[in-house]
Coordinates of C-alpha atoms and ligand atoms in Angstrom, one line a residue:
M1 CA 5.6 36.8 22.1
K2 CA 2.6 34.6 22.6
K3 CA 3.8 32.4 19.7
L4 CA 7.3 32.1 21.3
A5 CA 5.8 31.0 24.6
A6 CA 3.6 28.5 22.8
S7 CA 6.6 27.1 20.9
L8 CA 8.7 26.9 24.1
L9 CA 5.8 25.0 25.8
A10 CA 5.5 22.6 22.9
L11 CA 9.3 22.0 23.0
A12 CA 9.2 21.4 26.7
L13 CA 6.3 18.9 26.2
L14 CA 8.2 17.3 23.4
A15 CA 11.4 16.9 25.4
G16 CA 9.4 15.5 28.2
C17 CA 7.9 12.7 26.2
S18 CA 10.0 12.0 23.2
S19 CA 13.1 10.5 24.8
G20 CA 12.7 7.4 22.6
A21 CA 12.8 5.3 25.7
P22 CA 9.6 3.4 26.5
E23 CA 7.3 4.8 29.0
T24 CA 7.0 2.9 32.3
G25 CA 3.5 2.0 33.2
G26 CA 2.1 0.0 36.1
D27 CA 3.0 1.1 39.5
S28 CA 6.2 3.1 39.1
S29 CA 5.9 5.6 41.9
S30 CA 8.9 5.9 44.2
T31 CA 6.8 4.7 47.1
A32 CA 5.9 1.5 45.4
A33 CA 6.4 -1.8 47.2
P34 CA 9.6 -3.5 46.1
E35 CA 7.8 -6.4 44.3
A36 CA 6.2 -3.8 41.9
A37 CA 9.5 -3.4 40.2
S38 CA 9.2 -6.9 38.6
S39 CA 5.8 -6.1 37.3
D40 CA 6.9 -2.9 35.5
V41 CA 5.4 -2.7 32.0
K42 CA 7.1 -0.9 29.1
T43 CA 4.5 0.7 26.9
Y44 CA 5.7 1.8 23.4
N45 CA 3.7 4.4 21.6
V46 CA 3.3 3.6 18.0
G47 CA 1.8 6.1 15.5
V48 CA 0.3 4.5 12.3
A49 CA -0.8 7.0 9.6
I50 CA -2.9 5.3 6.9
Y51 CA -3.6 7.2 3.6
Q52 CA -7.3 6.4 3.7
F53 CA -9.3 4.0 5.9
N54 CA -11.9 3.6 3.1
D55 CA -9.7 1.3 0.9
N56 CA -10.4 -2.4 0.8
F57 CA -6.8 -3.6 0.7
M58 CA -5.5 -1.1 3.3
T59 CA -8.3 -2.1 5.6
L60 CA -7.1 -5.6 5.7
Y61 CA -3.5 -4.3 6.0
R62 CA -4.2 -1.9 8.9
Q63 CA -6.3 -4.4 10.8
E64 CA -3.5 -6.9 10.6
I65 CA -1.0 -4.3 11.9
E66 CA -3.1 -4.0 15.0
N67 CA -3.7 -7.8 15.4
Y68 CA 0.0 -8.6 15.0
F69 CA 1.2 -6.0 17.5
K70 CA -1.2 -7.6 20.0
T71 CA 0.4 -11.0 19.5
L72 CA 3.8 -9.5 20.2
E73 CA 2.7 -8.1 23.6
T74 CA 4.0 -9.8 26.7
D75 CA 3.3 -9.2 30.4
N76 CA 6.1 -6.6 30.3
V77 CA 5.9 -5.1 26.9
K78 CA 2.8 -3.3 25.5
Y79 CA 2.1 -1.4 22.3
N80 CA -0.1 1.6 22.5
I81 CA -1.2 2.1 18.9
T82 CA -2.7 5.3 17.5
M83 CA -4.0 4.9 14.0
T84 CA -5.1 7.8 11.9
D85 CA -7.2 8.1 8.7
G86 CA -5.6 10.5 6.2
K87 CA -8.8 10.6 4.3
N88 CA -6.7 10.7 1.1
D89 CA -5.8 14.3 1.9
M90 CA -2.2 15.3 2.3
A91 CA -2.9 18.3 4.5
T92 CA -4.9 16.1 6.9
Q93 CA -2.1 13.5 7.1
T94 CA 0.6 16.1 7.6
E95 CA -1.4 17.4 10.7
Q96 CA -1.7 13.9 11.9
V97 CA 2.0 13.2 11.6
D98 CA 2.8 16.6 13.3
G99 CA 0.5 15.3 16.1
F100 CA 2.5 12.1 16.3
I101 CA 5.7 14.2 16.7
T102 CA 4.3 16.4 19.4
Q103 CA 2.9 13.3 21.2
G104 CA 6.4 11.9 21.1
M105 CA 5.7 8.6 19.4
D106 CA 8.4 6.0 19.8
V107 CA 8.0 4.8 16.2
I108 CA 5.9 5.9 13.2
I109 CA 4.5 3.6 10.5
L110 CA 3.5 5.8 7.5
N111 CA 1.3 5.0 4.5
L112 CA 1.7 8.3 2.6
V113 CA -1.2 10.0 0.9
Q114 CA 1.2 11.5 -1.6
T115 CA 4.7 10.1 -2.1
S116 CA 5.7 13.5 -3.5
S117 CA 5.4 14.8 0.1
A118 CA 7.8 12.1 1.5
D119 CA 10.8 14.5 1.8
A120 CA 8.9 17.0 3.9
L121 CA 7.5 14.4 6.4
I122 CA 10.7 12.3 6.5
D123 CA 12.7 15.5 7.4
K124 CA 10.4 16.3 10.3
I125 CA 10.3 12.8 11.7
V126 CA 14.1 12.3 11.4
A127 CA 14.6 15.7 13.1
A128 CA 12.4 14.6 16.0
D129 CA 14.6 11.4 16.3
I130 CA 11.7 9.0 15.7
P131 CA 12.3 5.9 13.6
L132 CA 10.1 5.7 10.5
V133 CA 8.7 2.7 8.6
L134 CA 7.2 3.7 5.3
I135 CA 4.6 1.2 3.9
N136 CA 2.6 0.5 0.8
R137 CA 3.3 3.6 -1.3
E138 CA 6.9 3.6 -2.3
P139 CA 8.6 7.0 -2.7
L140 CA 10.8 6.9 -5.7
A141 CA 13.9 8.9 -6.7
Y142 CA 13.0 11.8 -9.0
D143 CA 14.9 14.2 -11.2
K144 CA 14.9 18.0 -11.0
D145 CA 11.8 18.2 -13.1
G146 CA 10.0 15.9 -10.7
N147 CA 10.0 12.9 -13.1
T148 CA 10.3 9.5 -11.4
L149 CA 13.6 7.7 -11.9
D150 CA 14.1 4.0 -11.6
E151 CA 16.4 4.4 -8.6
A152 CA 16.2 4.0 -4.9
Y153 CA 15.0 7.1 -3.0
E154 CA 17.6 9.2 -1.3
G155 CA 15.3 10.0 1.6
I156 CA 15.5 6.4 2.5
L157 CA 19.1 5.6 1.6
N158 CA 20.5 8.6 3.5
N159 CA 18.5 8.1 6.7
P160 CA 19.5 5.0 8.8
T161 CA 16.3 5.2 10.8
V162 CA 14.0 5.3 7.8
C163 CA 13.0 2.3 5.7
Y164 CA 10.4 1.1 3.3
V165 CA 8.4 -2.1 3.5
G166 CA 6.5 -3.1 0.4
A167 CA 6.2 -5.2 -2.7
D168 CA 7.7 -4.5 -6.1
A169 CA 4.7 -3.4 -8.2
R170 CA 6.5 -4.4 -11.4
Q171 CA 6.1 -8.0 -10.3
S172 CA 2.3 -7.7 -9.9
G173 CA 1.9 -6.1 -13.3
T174 CA 4.1 -8.8 -14.9
F175 CA 2.0 -11.5 -13.3
Q176 CA -1.3 -10.1 -14.6
G177 CA 0.1 -10.0 -18.2
E178 CA 1.6 -13.5 -17.8
I179 CA -1.8 -14.9 -16.7
V180 CA -3.3 -13.6 -20.0
A181 CA -0.3 -14.8 -22.1
E182 CA -0.7 -18.3 -20.6
L183 CA -4.4 -18.7 -21.6
P184 CA -5.0 -21.1 -24.5
D185 CA -6.0 -18.2 -26.8
H186 CA -3.4 -15.8 -25.2
G187 CA -6.2 -13.3 -24.6
D188 CA -7.1 -13.1 -28.3
I189 CA -10.7 -14.3 -28.0
N190 CA -11.9 -13.1 -31.5
G191 CA -8.8 -14.4 -33.2
D192 CA -7.9 -11.2 -35.0
G193 CA -4.2 -11.5 -34.0
K194 CA -4.2 -8.9 -31.2
V195 CA -5.4 -8.5 -27.6
S196 CA -7.8 -5.6 -27.3
Y197 CA -7.9 -4.4 -23.8
V198 CA -9.2 -1.8 -21.4
M199 CA -7.0 -0.6 -18.5
I200 CA -8.5 0.7 -15.3
E201 CA -5.8 2.5 -13.3
G202 CA -5.4 3.2 -9.6
D203 CA -4.3 6.6 -8.3
P204 CA -1.8 7.7 -11.0
E205 CA 0.5 9.4 -8.4
N206 CA 1.1 6.0 -7.0
I207 CA 3.9 3.9 -8.4
D208 CA 1.7 0.7 -7.9
A209 CA -0.7 2.1 -10.5
Q210 CA 2.1 3.3 -12.9
Y211 CA 4.0 0.0 -12.8
R212 CA 1.0 -2.3 -12.9
T213 CA -0.3 -0.5 -16.0
E214 CA 3.1 -0.6 -17.7
F215 CA 4.2 -4.1 -16.8
S216 CA 1.0 -6.0 -17.4
I217 CA 1.2 -4.9 -21.1
K218 CA 4.9 -5.4 -21.2
A219 CA 4.5 -9.0 -20.2
L220 CA 2.2 -9.5 -23.2
T221 CA 4.4 -7.8 -25.7
D222 CA 7.5 -9.5 -24.3
A223 CA 5.7 -12.8 -25.0
G224 CA 5.4 -11.6 -28.7
I225 CA 1.6 -10.9 -28.4
E226 CA 0.2 -7.9 -30.2
V227 CA -1.9 -5.5 -28.1
E228 CA -4.4 -2.8 -28.7
C229 CA -5.4 -0.3 -26.0
L230 CA -9.1 0.5 -26.4
D231 CA -9.4 2.6 -23.3
D232 CA -7.2 3.6 -20.3
Q233 CA -9.0 5.4 -17.4
V234 CA -8.2 6.3 -13.8
G235 CA -10.5 4.6 -11.2
N236 CA -8.4 5.6 -8.1
W237 CA -8.6 2.1 -6.6
D238 CA -12.3 2.5 -6.2
Q239 CA -15.0 -0.1 -6.8
T240 CA -17.7 2.2 -8.0
K241 CA -15.4 4.1 -10.3
G242 CA -14.2 0.7 -11.7
Q243 CA -17.8 -0.3 -12.4
E244 CA -18.5 3.1 -14.2
I245 CA -15.4 2.9 -16.4
A246 CA -16.0 -0.7 -17.3
A247 CA -19.6 -0.1 -18.1
N248 CA -18.8 2.9 -20.4
A249 CA -16.0 0.9 -22.2
L250 CA -18.3 -2.1 -22.7
T251 CA -21.0 0.2 -24.1
K252 CA -18.6 2.0 -26.4
Y253 CA -16.4 -0.9 -27.6
G254 CA -18.8 -3.8 -27.1
D255 CA -17.5 -7.2 -28.2
A256 CA -14.1 -5.7 -29.2
V257 CA -13.2 -5.7 -25.5
E258 CA -11.3 -8.9 -24.8
V259 CA -9.5 -8.2 -21.6
I260 CA -10.1 -5.8 -18.7
F261 CA -7.0 -5.2 -16.6
C262 CA -7.7 -3.5 -13.3
N263 CA -4.8 -2.2 -11.2
N264 CA -6.6 -3.7 -8.1
D265 CA -9.3 -6.1 -7.1
A266 CA -11.7 -3.4 -5.7
M267 CA -12.0 -2.0 -9.3
A268 CA -12.2 -5.5 -10.7
L269 CA -15.2 -6.2 -8.5
G270 CA -16.8 -3.1 -10.0
A271 CA -15.8 -4.2 -13.5
A272 CA -17.2 -7.7 -12.8
A273 CA -20.6 -6.2 -12.1
A274 CA -20.4 -4.1 -15.3
I275 CA -19.5 -7.3 -17.3
T276 CA -22.5 -9.1 -15.9
A277 CA -24.8 -6.2 -16.6
A278 CA -23.6 -6.1 -20.2
G279 CA -24.5 -9.7 -20.6
R280 CA -20.9 -10.8 -21.1
T281 CA -19.3 -13.9 -19.5
V282 CA -15.8 -14.0 -18.0
G283 CA -13.8 -16.9 -19.4
E284 CA -16.1 -17.2 -22.4
D285 CA -16.2 -13.8 -24.2
I286 CA -14.0 -11.6 -22.0
Y287 CA -11.2 -11.9 -19.4
L288 CA -10.9 -9.9 -16.2
L289 CA -7.7 -9.4 -14.1
G290 CA -7.1 -7.7 -10.7
V291 CA -4.4 -7.4 -8.0
D292 CA -4.7 -7.9 -4.2
A293 CA -6.4 -11.3 -4.0
L294 CA -9.2 -10.0 -1.8
E295 CA -11.2 -13.0 -0.4
E296 CA -14.2 -12.3 -2.7
C297 CA -11.9 -12.2 -5.7
Q298 CA -10.1 -15.5 -4.8
E299 CA -13.6 -17.0 -4.7
M300 CA -14.4 -15.5 -8.1
V301 CA -11.2 -16.8 -9.6
N302 CA -12.2 -20.2 -8.3
N303 CA -15.7 -20.1 -9.8
G304 CA -14.5 -18.6 -13.1
T305 CA -16.1 -15.2 -12.8
M306 CA -12.6 -13.6 -12.7
T307 CA -9.7 -14.8 -14.8
G308 CA -6.9 -14.1 -12.3
T309 CA -5.5 -11.9 -9.6
V310 CA -2.2 -11.4 -7.8
L311 CA -1.8 -11.8 -4.1
N312 CA -0.7 -8.5 -2.5
D313 CA 0.4 -10.1 0.7
H314 CA -1.1 -7.9 3.4
I315 CA -0.1 -10.4 6.1
G316 CA 3.5 -10.6 5.0
Q317 CA 3.7 -6.8 4.5
S318 CA 2.0 -5.9 7.8
H319 CA 4.0 -8.4 9.8
T320 CA 7.3 -7.3 8.3
A321 CA 6.4 -3.6 8.9
V322 CA 5.6 -4.4 12.6
D323 CA 8.7 -6.6 13.0
V324 CA 10.9 -3.8 11.6
A325 CA 9.2 -1.2 13.9
V326 CA 10.0 -3.4 16.8
K327 CA 13.6 -3.7 15.7
A328 CA 13.7 0.1 15.6
L329 CA 12.3 0.2 19.1
N330 CA 15.0 -2.1 20.3
G331 CA 17.6 0.2 18.8
E332 CA 18.6 -2.3 16.1
T333 CA 19.9 -1.1 12.7
L334 CA 17.4 -1.1 9.9
D335 CA 17.9 -2.1 6.3
N336 CA 16.8 0.5 3.7
Y337 CA 14.3 -1.8 2.0
Y338 CA 12.3 -4.9 3.0
W339 CA 10.5 -6.6 0.1
V340 CA 7.6 -9.0 0.2
D341 CA 6.8 -11.0 -2.9
Y342 CA 3.5 -11.0 -4.9
V343 CA 2.0 -14.4 -5.8
K344 CA 0.1 -15.2 -9.0
V345 CA -3.5 -16.4 -8.4
T346 CA -5.3 -18.5 -11.0
K347 CA -7.9 -21.2 -10.7
Ligands
GAL1 C1 -2.1 -1.1 -3.6 C2 -3.3 -2.0 -3.6 C3 -4.6 -1.1 -3.8 C4 -4.6 0.0 -2.9 C5 -3.3 0.8 -2.9 C6 -3.3 1.9 -1.9 O1 -1.0 -1.8 -3.3 O2 -3.2 -3.0 -4.5 O3 -5.7 -1.9 -3.7 O4 -4.9 -0.4 -1.6 O5 -2.2 -0.1 -2.6 O6 -2.1 2.6 -1.9

């Protein structure tokens, strides 16, 4: 009984604040002076759920979401942003999204902790009539056994108020491999006819990690270069883990390691420290690749302490995500997918 009363109260609250129409701020009371009408301010409530604040790339991305929303504000239109840290825990993020729904957000921008939970969250958000912009972690179609398929995701295709904004991770992997293939020795430093590499992977549940791992090597083999995988370990996008994995591989395989591919720059920063500690020199006796083009890494590519990286355009992606969210707030029709290109970064 108590439960029913609580649900009814929640429903009443929900109905009261989730009309989808902007709230009217400023002086909107019926006794207001007539001139107050012209100063009415529409405030849109925006819920942004980030998979984890403690992530170098997503920190740049989320800060730019906030900055860019600010630049779009006018005297009459304001954006009230609530940003949550999923702490890389799906249960925590689910609670946060449930909170967004009860608070009646006008739009939700969602960077999933686990793309395998996309269906459950999309269903709730769609049922609450809130437009949804998925970012950074692309949910993929999957078969009945849960294997990912190279097809667009039905949860996006079938819901006109749901879309994905991101970059095609295949492109970033391909660019990493091409950077090595384009080196004068094609990555074969010791001239034994093959490129012996170590792969440091991001979160394996994430398609960015899967595709970067696959396509970096595919670019080499497509160029007719023979490869040998010495080691392939999961570093979960994390700098400290990247350093540990690289240090262990360098101890174990020594001079045989010719290339270290990292699925992102944070792990490449860790690997760079391990390379220095092992007395190796990037560009002379080893090559090092990352993805993201963090500012420190652009600097390192410039001074030769990193071979190359790939710009994961957080400005382009965050601005597109915000522009799409604003479109949704204005009742415009959304496309299913919005793609932002990666860019190869070499000296
Ligand atoms: C990738 C990025 C990684 C990490 C990850 C989080 O696109 O390259 O550094 O931020 O997203 O999902």
